[in-house]
PDB file of C-alpha atoms in Angstrom:
ATOM      1  CA  LYS T   1       5.333 -21.375   0.918  1.00 57.00           C
ATOM      2  CA  SER T   2       6.209 -20.893  -2.730  1.00 59.00           C
ATOM      3  CA  ARG T   3       6.213 -17.330  -4.055  1.00 60.00           C
ATOM      4  CA  GLN T   4       3.684 -18.577  -6.606  1.00 63.00           C
ATOM      5  CA  TYR T   5       1.190 -19.571  -3.886  1.00 65.00           C
ATOM      6  CA  TRP T   6      -1.847 -17.284  -3.825  1.00 65.00           C
ATOM      7  CA  GLY T   7      -4.259 -19.692  -2.126  1.00 76.00           C
ATOM      8  CA  ASP T   8      -4.609 -17.752   1.141  1.00 73.00           C
ATOM      9  CA  TYR T   9      -5.382 -14.565  -0.773  1.00 72.00           C
ATOM     10  CA  LEU T  10      -8.050 -16.267  -2.892  1.00 73.00           C
ATOM     11  CA  THR T  11      -9.756 -18.277  -0.158  1.00 77.00           C
ATOM     12  CA  MET T  12      -9.429 -16.043   2.913  1.00 70.00           C
ATOM     13  CA  GLN T  13      -9.753 -12.593   1.350  1.00 74.00           C
ATOM     14  CA  VAL T  14     -11.339 -12.695  -2.113  1.00 72.00           C
ATOM     15  CA  ASP T  15     -13.787 -15.503  -1.352  1.00 74.00           C
ATOM     16  CA  GLY T  16     -14.014 -15.264   2.420  1.00 74.00           C
ATOM     17  CA  GLN T  17     -14.422 -11.492   2.652  1.00 74.00           C
ATOM     18  CA  PHE T  18     -15.066  -9.688  -0.627  1.00 77.00           C
ATOM     19  CA  TYR T  19     -17.668 -11.929  -2.253  1.00 80.00           C
ATOM     20  CA  ASN T  20     -19.909 -11.586   0.787  1.00 79.00           C
ATOM     21  CA  ARG T  21     -19.577  -7.817   0.719  1.00 77.00           C
ATOM     22  CA  LEU T  22     -20.505  -7.616  -2.955  1.00 81.00           C
ATOM     23  CA  ALA T  23     -24.130  -8.530  -2.229  1.00 80.00           C
ATOM     24  CA  ASP T  24     -25.163  -4.862  -1.897  1.00 79.00           C
ATOM     25  CA  ILE T  25     -22.896  -3.343  -4.526  1.00 83.00           C
ATOM     26  CA  ASP T  26     -25.791  -2.682  -6.911  1.00 83.00           C
ATOM     27  CA  ASN T  27     -27.423  -0.361  -4.367  1.00 80.00           C
ATOM     28  CA  THR T  28     -24.126   1.465  -3.858  1.00 76.00           C
ATOM     29  CA  ILE T  29     -23.713   2.013  -7.595  1.00 76.00           C
ATOM     30  CA  LYS T  30     -27.356   2.890  -8.370  1.00 77.00           C
ATOM     31  CA  HIS T  31     -28.323   4.880  -5.318  1.00 71.00           C
ATOM     32  CA  GLY T  32     -25.103   5.845  -3.553  1.00 64.00           C
ATOM     33  CA  THR T  33     -25.995   3.881  -0.442  1.00 66.00           C
ATOM     34  CA  GLU T  34     -22.905   2.835   1.476  1.00 65.00           C
ATOM     35  CA  ALA T  35     -22.704  -0.780   2.609  1.00 63.00           C
ATOM     36  CA  SER T  36     -19.368   0.072   4.228  1.00 68.00           C
ATOM     37  CA  HIS T  37     -17.740   3.083   5.839  1.00 76.00           C
ATOM     38  CA  GLY T  38     -14.253   2.024   4.807  1.00 82.00           C
ATOM     39  CA  TYR T  39     -11.432  -0.179   5.992  1.00 86.00           C
ATOM     40  CA  GLU T  40     -10.860   1.741   9.201  1.00 87.00           C
ATOM     41  CA  SER T  41     -14.439   1.290  10.396  1.00 85.00           C
ATOM     42  CA  TRP T  42     -14.487  -2.352   9.274  1.00 83.00           C
ATOM     43  CA  PHE T  43     -11.249  -3.338  10.974  1.00 86.00           C
ATOM     44  CA  ASP T  44     -11.954  -1.338  14.141  1.00 86.00           C
ATOM     45  CA  SER T  45     -15.251  -3.167  14.574  1.00 85.00           C
ATOM     46  CA  ASP T  46     -13.956  -6.621  13.607  1.00 87.00           C
ATOM     47  CA  PRO T  47     -10.396  -7.461  14.740  1.00 90.00           C
ATOM     48  CA  ASP T  48     -10.678 -10.972  13.288  1.00 90.00           C
ATOM     49  CA  ALA T  49     -11.433  -9.504   9.850  1.00 86.00           C
ATOM     50  CA  ALA T  50      -8.330  -7.329  10.128  1.00 89.00           C
ATOM     51  CA  LYS T  51      -6.211 -10.346  11.065  1.00 91.00           C
ATOM     52  CA  ASN T  52      -7.578 -12.598   8.312  1.00 87.00           C
ATOM     53  CA  TYR T  53      -7.249  -9.884   5.663  1.00 85.00           C
ATOM     54  CA  THR T  54      -3.632  -9.211   6.643  1.00 91.00           C
ATOM     55  CA  MET T  55      -2.619 -12.867   6.838  1.00 88.00           C
ATOM     56  CA  ALA T  56      -4.304 -13.642   3.503  1.00 86.00           C
ATOM     57  CA  GLN T  57      -2.367 -10.889   1.775  1.00 85.00           C
ATOM     58  CA  HIS T  58       1.079 -11.800   3.064  1.00 88.00           C
ATOM     59  CA  ASN T  59       2.426 -14.483   0.749  1.00 82.00           C
ATOM     60  CA  GLY T  60       1.178 -12.785  -2.402  1.00 86.00           C
ATOM     61  CA  SER T  61       2.596  -9.470  -1.228  1.00 91.00           C
ATOM     62  CA  LEU T  62       6.017 -11.034  -0.650  1.00 93.00           C
ATOM     63  CA  ALA T  63       6.098 -12.041  -4.322  1.00 91.00           C
ATOM     64  CA  THR T  64       4.968  -8.572  -5.404  1.00 94.00           C
ATOM     65  CA  ALA T  65       7.612  -6.957  -3.205  1.00 96.00           C
ATOM     66  CA  TYR T  66      10.369  -8.955  -4.900  1.00 96.00           C
ATOM     67  CA  ALA T  67       8.914  -7.902  -8.253  1.00 95.00           C
ATOM     68  CA  LEU T  68       9.020  -4.257  -7.142  1.00 97.00           C
ATOM     69  CA  HIS T  69      12.737  -4.444  -6.372  1.00 97.00           C
ATOM     70  CA  LYS T  70      13.355  -6.164  -9.701  1.00 96.00           C
ATOM     71  CA  ARG T  71      11.452  -3.355 -11.459  1.00 96.00           C
ATOM     72  CA  LEU T  72      13.266  -0.622  -9.489  1.00 97.00           C
ATOM     73  CA  PRO T  73      16.813  -1.945  -8.959  1.00 96.00           C
ATOM     74  CA  GLU T  74      18.114   1.611  -8.623  1.00 96.00           C
ATOM     75  CA  LEU T  75      16.633   1.842  -5.120  1.00 96.00           C
ATOM     76  CA  ALA T  76      19.407  -0.300  -3.669  1.00 96.00           C
ATOM     77  CA  THR T  77      22.158   1.830  -5.213  1.00 96.00           C
ATOM     78  CA  GLU T  78      20.542   5.216  -4.551  1.00 96.00           C
ATOM     79  CA  PHE T  79      19.692   4.369  -0.933  1.00 97.00           C
ATOM     80  CA  PRO T  80      22.127   1.705   0.361  1.00 95.00           C
ATOM     81  CA  SER T  81      21.148   2.634   3.940  1.00 96.00           C
ATOM     82  CA  MET T  82      17.513   3.202   3.040  1.00 98.00           C
ATOM     83  CA  ARG T  83      15.047   4.262   5.692  1.00 98.00           C
ATOM     84  CA  MET T  84      11.557   3.449   4.413  1.00 98.00           C
ATOM     85  CA  LEU T  85       8.099   4.362   5.660  1.00 98.00           C
ATOM     86  CA  ASP T  86       5.726   1.596   4.574  1.00 98.00           C
ATOM     87  CA  VAL T  87       2.297   3.253   4.690  1.00 97.00           C
ATOM     88  CA  GLY T  88      -0.586   0.818   4.925  1.00 95.00           C
ATOM     89  CA  GLY T  89       2.119  -1.830   5.108  1.00 96.00           C
ATOM     90  CA  GLY T  90      -0.208  -4.553   6.388  1.00 94.00           C
ATOM     91  CA  SER T  91       1.741  -7.763   6.911  1.00 95.00           C
ATOM     92  CA  ALA T  92       5.064  -5.896   6.441  1.00 97.00           C
ATOM     93  CA  ALA T  93       5.770  -7.961   3.315  1.00 97.00           C
ATOM     94  CA  PHE T  94       7.350  -5.066   1.412  1.00 98.00           C
ATOM     95  CA  SER T  95       9.409  -4.000   4.428  1.00 98.00           C
ATOM     96  CA  ILE T  96      10.550  -7.568   5.040  1.00 98.00           C
ATOM     97  CA  VAL T  97      11.690  -8.020   1.441  1.00 98.00           C
ATOM     98  CA  THR T  98      13.406  -4.624   1.425  1.00 98.00           C
ATOM     99  CA  SER T  99      15.322  -5.553   4.584  1.00 97.00           C
ATOM    100  CA  ARG T 100      16.237  -8.950   3.154  1.00 97.00           C
ATOM    101  CA  MET T 101      17.555  -7.432  -0.080  1.00 96.00           C
ATOM    102  CA  ILE T 102      19.240  -4.240   1.182  1.00 96.00           C
ATOM    103  CA  GLN T 103      21.585  -5.108   4.022  1.00 93.00           C
ATOM    104  CA  ASP T 104      21.459  -1.777   5.854  1.00 96.00           C
ATOM    105  CA  ALA T 105      17.830  -0.852   5.121  1.00 98.00           C
ATOM    106  CA  THR T 106      15.403  -0.113   7.936  1.00 98.00           C
ATOM    107  CA  ALA T 107      11.640   0.249   7.690  1.00 98.00           C
ATOM    108  CA  VAL T 108       8.693   1.510   9.704  1.00 98.00           C
ATOM    109  CA  VAL T 109       5.357  -0.159   8.949  1.00 98.00           C
ATOM    110  CA  LEU T 110       2.407   2.196   9.439  1.00 97.00           C
ATOM    111  CA  ASP T 111      -1.101   0.747   9.590  1.00 96.00           C
ATOM    112  CA  LEU T 112      -4.288   0.594  11.637  1.00 93.00           C
ATOM    113  CA  PRO T 113      -4.015  -0.668  15.244  1.00 93.00           C
ATOM    114  CA  ASN T 114      -5.813  -3.987  14.664  1.00 93.00           C
ATOM    115  CA  VAL T 115      -3.622  -4.637  11.616  1.00 95.00           C
ATOM    116  CA  ILE T 116      -0.401  -3.809  13.441  1.00 96.00           C
ATOM    117  CA  GLU T 117      -1.050  -6.573  15.988  1.00 94.00           C
ATOM    118  CA  THR T 118      -0.812  -9.111  13.152  1.00 95.00           C
ATOM    119  CA  THR T 119       2.124  -7.247  11.603  1.00 97.00           C
ATOM    120  CA  LYS T 120       4.141  -7.657  14.782  1.00 97.00           C
ATOM    121  CA  SER T 121       3.432 -11.383  14.857  1.00 96.00           C
ATOM    122  CA  ILE T 122       4.603 -11.840  11.254  1.00 96.00           C
ATOM    123  CA  ILE T 123       7.754  -9.768  11.816  1.00 97.00           C
ATOM    124  CA  SER T 124       8.601 -11.862  14.882  1.00 96.00           C
ATOM    125  CA  GLU T 125       8.992 -14.923  12.638  1.00 95.00           C
ATOM    126  CA  GLU T 126      11.753 -13.328  10.553  1.00 96.00           C
ATOM    127  CA  GLU T 127      15.442 -13.908  11.178  1.00 96.00           C
ATOM    128  CA  GLU T 128      16.937 -11.580  13.771  1.00 96.00           C
ATOM    129  CA  SER T 129      19.058  -9.801  11.142  1.00 96.00           C
ATOM    130  CA  VAL T 130      15.829  -8.689   9.416  1.00 97.00           C
ATOM    131  CA  ARG T 131      13.547  -8.424  12.448  1.00 96.00           C
ATOM    132  CA  ARG T 132      15.727  -5.930  14.313  1.00 97.00           C
ATOM    133  CA  ARG T 133      15.525  -3.445  11.411  1.00 98.00           C
ATOM    134  CA  LEU T 134      11.723  -3.354  11.306  1.00 98.00           C
ATOM    135  CA  SER T 135       9.368  -1.386  13.529  1.00 97.00           C
ATOM    136  CA  THR T 136       5.672  -0.538  13.535  1.00 97.00           C
ATOM    137  CA  LEU T 137       3.474   2.516  13.978  1.00 96.00           C
ATOM    138  CA  ALA T 138      -0.283   2.317  14.602  1.00 95.00           C
ATOM    139  CA  LEU T 139      -1.788   5.240  12.669  1.00 93.00           C
ATOM    140  CA  SER T 140      -4.440   5.913  10.051  1.00 91.00           C
ATOM    141  CA  ALA T 141      -3.349   6.657   6.494  1.00 89.00           C
ATOM    142  CA  SER T 142      -6.638   8.445   5.840  1.00 86.00           C
ATOM    143  CA  ASP T 143      -6.312  10.899   8.749  1.00 86.00           C
ATOM    144  CA  PRO T 144      -3.475  13.285   7.827  1.00 77.00           C
ATOM    145  CA  GLY T 145      -3.610  15.109  11.139  1.00 82.00           C
ATOM    146  CA  SER T 146      -2.821  11.964  13.121  1.00 85.00           C
ATOM    147  CA  TRP T 147       0.740  11.971  11.746  1.00 89.00           C
ATOM    148  CA  GLU T 148       1.625  15.363  13.221  1.00 85.00           C
ATOM    149  CA  ASN T 149       4.335  15.162  15.879  1.00 85.00           C
ATOM    150  CA  VAL T 150       4.501  11.388  15.344  1.00 92.00           C
ATOM    151  CA  VAL T 151       6.087  10.942  11.911  1.00 95.00           C
ATOM    152  CA  GLU T 152       9.197  13.116  11.818  1.00 94.00           C
ATOM    153  CA  ASP T 153       9.610  15.475   8.857  1.00 95.00           C
ATOM    154  CA  GLU T 154      12.373  14.736   6.328  1.00 96.00           C
ATOM    155  CA  SER T 155      13.355  11.475   8.020  1.00 97.00           C
ATOM    156  CA  PHE T 156      12.789   8.861   5.285  1.00 98.00           C
ATOM    157  CA  ASP T 157      14.466   8.076   1.963  1.00 98.00           C
ATOM    158  CA  VAL T 158      11.438   6.243   0.580  1.00 98.00           C
ATOM    159  CA  VAL T 159       7.738   6.391   1.384  1.00 98.00           C
ATOM    160  CA  LEU T 160       5.946   3.360  -0.028  1.00 98.00           C
ATOM    161  CA  LEU T 161       2.168   3.381  -0.472  1.00 98.00           C
ATOM    162  CA  SER T 162       1.140  -0.014  -1.784  1.00 97.00           C
ATOM    163  CA  TYR T 163      -2.600  -0.672  -2.197  1.00 95.00           C
ATOM    164  CA  VAL T 164      -3.350   2.436  -0.120  1.00 95.00           C
ATOM    165  CA  SER T 165      -4.455   5.077  -2.629  1.00 96.00           C
ATOM    166  CA  GLY T 166      -7.454   3.022  -3.693  1.00 93.00           C
ATOM    167  CA  SER T 167      -8.303   2.021  -0.129  1.00 92.00           C
ATOM    168  CA  ILE T 168      -9.078   5.406   1.440  1.00 92.00           C
ATOM    169  CA  PRO T 169     -11.664   8.103   0.649  1.00 91.00           C
ATOM    170  CA  SER T 170     -10.745  10.224  -2.345  1.00 93.00           C
ATOM    171  CA  ASP T 171     -10.798  13.418  -0.297  1.00 93.00           C
ATOM    172  CA  ALA T 172      -8.012  12.018   1.922  1.00 93.00           C
ATOM    173  CA  LEU T 173      -5.516  11.455  -0.899  1.00 95.00           C
ATOM    174  CA  ALA T 174      -4.079  14.971  -1.041  1.00 96.00           C
ATOM    175  CA  GLY T 175      -3.438  14.947   2.705  1.00 95.00           C
ATOM    176  CA  LEU T 176      -1.824  11.507   2.500  1.00 96.00           C
ATOM    177  CA  TYR T 177       0.527  12.562  -0.292  1.00 97.00           C
ATOM    178  CA  SER T 178       1.309  15.786   1.559  1.00 96.00           C
ATOM    179  CA  ASN T 179       2.271  13.749   4.608  1.00 96.00           C
ATOM    180  CA  ALA T 180       4.479  11.555   2.425  1.00 97.00           C
ATOM    181  CA  PHE T 181       6.169  14.644   1.001  1.00 97.00           C
ATOM    182  CA  ARG T 182       6.893  16.047   4.455  1.00 96.00           C
ATOM    183  CA  ALA T 183       8.233  12.705   5.703  1.00 97.00           C
ATOM    184  CA  LEU T 184      10.730  12.418   2.846  1.00 98.00           C
ATOM    185  CA  LYS T 185      14.249  13.745   2.931  1.00 98.00           C
ATOM    186  CA  PRO T 186      15.182  16.038   0.011  1.00 97.00           C
ATOM    187  CA  GLY T 187      15.871  13.737  -2.939  1.00 97.00           C
ATOM    188  CA  GLY T 188      13.686  11.012  -1.464  1.00 98.00           C
ATOM    189  CA  LYS T 189      11.072   9.099  -3.423  1.00 98.00           C
ATOM    190  CA  ALA T 190       7.406   8.247  -3.037  1.00 98.00           C
ATOM    191  CA  ILE T 191       6.343   4.933  -4.551  1.00 98.00           C
ATOM    192  CA  ILE T 192       2.637   4.510  -5.273  1.00 98.00           C
ATOM    193  CA  HIS T 193       1.624   0.928  -6.102  1.00 98.00           C
ATOM    194  CA  ASP T 194      -1.995   0.062  -6.838  1.00 97.00           C
ATOM    195  CA  PHE T 195      -4.577  -1.228  -9.288  1.00 96.00           C
ATOM    196  CA  PHE T 196      -4.727   1.411 -12.036  1.00 97.00           C
ATOM    197  CA  ILE T 197      -7.026   1.869 -15.000  1.00 96.00           C
ATOM    198  CA  ASN T 198      -5.338   3.208 -18.132  1.00 96.00           C
ATOM    199  CA  ASN T 199      -5.581   6.952 -18.720  1.00 96.00           C
ATOM    200  CA  ASP T 200      -8.077   6.361 -21.537  1.00 94.00           C
ATOM    201  CA  GLY T 201     -10.339   4.359 -19.203  1.00 91.00           C
ATOM    202  CA  ARG T 202     -10.301   1.296 -21.487  1.00 92.00           C
ATOM    203  CA  GLY T 203      -8.917  -1.277 -19.103  1.00 92.00           C
ATOM    204  CA  PRO T 204      -7.095  -3.392 -18.187  1.00 96.00           C
ATOM    205  CA  PRO T 205     -10.134  -5.499 -17.258  1.00 95.00           C
ATOM    206  CA  ASN T 206      -8.657  -7.204 -14.188  1.00 93.00           C
ATOM    207  CA  ALA T 207      -7.713  -3.871 -12.631  1.00 95.00           C
ATOM    208  CA  ALA T 208     -11.191  -2.554 -13.405  1.00 93.00           C
ATOM    209  CA  LEU T 209     -12.815  -5.594 -11.788  1.00 91.00           C
ATOM    210  CA  TRP T 210     -10.789  -5.104  -8.625  1.00 88.00           C
ATOM    211  CA  ALA T 211     -11.775  -1.416  -8.540  1.00 89.00           C
ATOM    212  CA  LEU T 212     -15.403  -2.495  -8.842  1.00 88.00           C
ATOM    213  CA  ALA T 213     -15.083  -4.989  -5.993  1.00 86.00           C
ATOM    214  CA  HIS T 214     -13.374  -2.347  -3.866  1.00 85.00           C
ATOM    215  CA  ILE T 215     -16.513  -0.201  -3.941  1.00 86.00           C
ATOM    216  CA  SER T 216     -17.960  -2.703  -1.469  1.00 84.00           C
ATOM    217  CA  VAL T 217     -15.401  -1.577   1.127  1.00 85.00           C
ATOM    218  CA  ASN T 218     -14.356   1.911   0.050  1.00 86.00           C
ATOM    219  CA  PRO T 219     -17.387   3.440  -1.704  1.00 85.00           C
ATOM    220  CA  THR T 220     -16.011   6.990  -1.619  1.00 87.00           C
ATOM    221  CA  GLY T 221     -12.615   6.045  -3.034  1.00 89.00           C
ATOM    222  CA  MET T 222     -11.077   7.455  -6.191  1.00 92.00           C
ATOM    223  CA  GLY T 223     -11.031   5.585  -9.483  1.00 91.00           C
ATOM    224  CA  LEU T 224      -7.266   5.408  -9.960  1.00 96.00           C
ATOM    225  CA  ILE T 225      -5.730   6.380 -13.283  1.00 96.00           C
ATOM    226  CA  PRO T 226      -2.079   7.450 -13.537  1.00 97.00           C
ATOM    227  CA  LYS T 227      -2.637  11.035 -14.685  1.00 97.00           C
ATOM    228  CA  ARG T 228      -5.108  11.704 -11.872  1.00 97.00           C
ATOM    229  CA  VAL T 229      -2.692  10.477  -9.196  1.00 98.00           C
ATOM    230  CA  ILE T 230       0.240  12.302 -10.800  1.00 98.00           C
ATOM    231  CA  ASN T 231      -1.735  15.550 -10.701  1.00 98.00           C
ATOM    232  CA  ILE T 232      -2.322  15.181  -6.957  1.00 98.00           C
ATOM    233  CA  LEU T 233       1.332  14.295  -6.357  1.00 98.00           C
ATOM    234  CA  SER T 234       2.436  17.357  -8.341  1.00 98.00           C
ATOM    235  CA  GLU T 235       0.142  19.598  -6.303  1.00 97.00           C
ATOM    236  CA  GLN T 236       1.957  18.440  -3.163  1.00 97.00           C
ATOM    237  CA  GLY T 237       5.371  19.317  -4.622  1.00 97.00           C
ATOM    238  CA  PHE T 238       6.551  16.023  -6.136  1.00 98.00           C
ATOM    239  CA  ILE T 239       8.501  16.105  -9.391  1.00 97.00           C
ATOM    240  CA  ALA T 240       9.671  13.760 -12.166  1.00 97.00           C
ATOM    241  CA  PRO T 241       6.895  11.133 -11.934  1.00 98.00           C
ATOM    242  CA  ARG T 242       7.456   7.842 -13.774  1.00 98.00           C
ATOM    243  CA  VAL T 243       4.918   5.087 -14.381  1.00 98.00           C
ATOM    244  CA  HIS T 244       5.842   1.383 -14.524  1.00 97.00           C
ATOM    245  CA  GLU T 245       3.727  -1.718 -14.891  1.00 96.00           C
ATOM    246  CA  LEU T 246       4.296  -4.155 -12.046  1.00 96.00           C
ATOM    247  CA  ILE T 247       1.759  -7.009 -12.055  1.00 94.00           C
ATOM    248  CA  PRO T 248       0.973  -7.349 -15.785  1.00 94.00           C
ATOM    249  CA  GLY T 249      -2.530  -6.249 -16.638  1.00 93.00           C
ATOM    250  CA  MET T 250      -3.330  -5.370 -13.028  1.00 93.00           C
ATOM    251  CA  THR T 251      -1.075  -2.971 -11.114  1.00 96.00           C
ATOM    252  CA  ASN T 252       1.192  -0.022 -11.822  1.00 97.00           C
ATOM    253  CA  VAL T 253       3.872   1.775  -9.865  1.00 98.00           C
ATOM    254  CA  ILE T 254       4.254   5.552  -9.905  1.00 98.00           C
ATOM    255  CA  VAL T 255       7.610   6.838  -8.620  1.00 98.00           C
ATOM    256  CA  ALA T 256       7.851  10.546  -7.827  1.00 98.00           C
ATOM    257  CA  LYS T 257      10.675  12.518  -6.253  1.00 98.00           C
ATOM    258  CA  LYS T 258      11.055  15.242  -3.670  1.00 98.00           C
ATOM    259  CA  LYS T 259      13.396  17.882  -5.052  1.00 95.00           C
ATOM    260  CA  ASN T 260      16.911  17.996  -3.653  1.00 89.00           C
ATOM    261  CA  ALA T 261      17.577  20.819  -1.225  1.00 73.00           C
TER     262      ALA T 261
END
């Protein structure tokens, strides 16, 4: 499929899944009633929903992953043998593109068990030179304790969190970023990619609309603005945060570093 093809995303995910879930969003906003208990509960109870969501995201995420490497070309020179932890990596699109573009890169895709089943299927369709450098790990991003004794400390050059920060409860973010910090080698980088509202809260409108729709799945999530996320990253020990626009008018990337030893 063309990198410009977003049809699966629009028909299978936005229309097929989110519009139906928006029916009760007024009650969530007005009264705090939760129509959903989050992605983990949803996907655990409905494996087909997990599969359709992941498949729908894949082609669009491939295009975004190429855009990420174009925005951050220094990654290839700083980490020519990059080992990346792709948290909430879904279809493995970002890991696949990283392995295609950086010859000696390896990646571990971490996501929920019902998602990982689809991830493995997608990875199996890649060329052997890419496929052999990708692996999977079935864990929850929103349960920091589940990583202990599973994700090795100081073992990754990059921890990527794309569309994760806005997809888990707000009270889980500090633990997630702390886990990312521990997983990184000294000098390694965390990359946070998501739909962000400007610091002044005045848009962009498309990012705000997505945040509104996301309440239907993740009602206790955080409204993401760069300074709020940077504050949490700093509290976990990250330094030198930089903010970049990625998808114009919709998503930003925050890159933060773990201090060299």
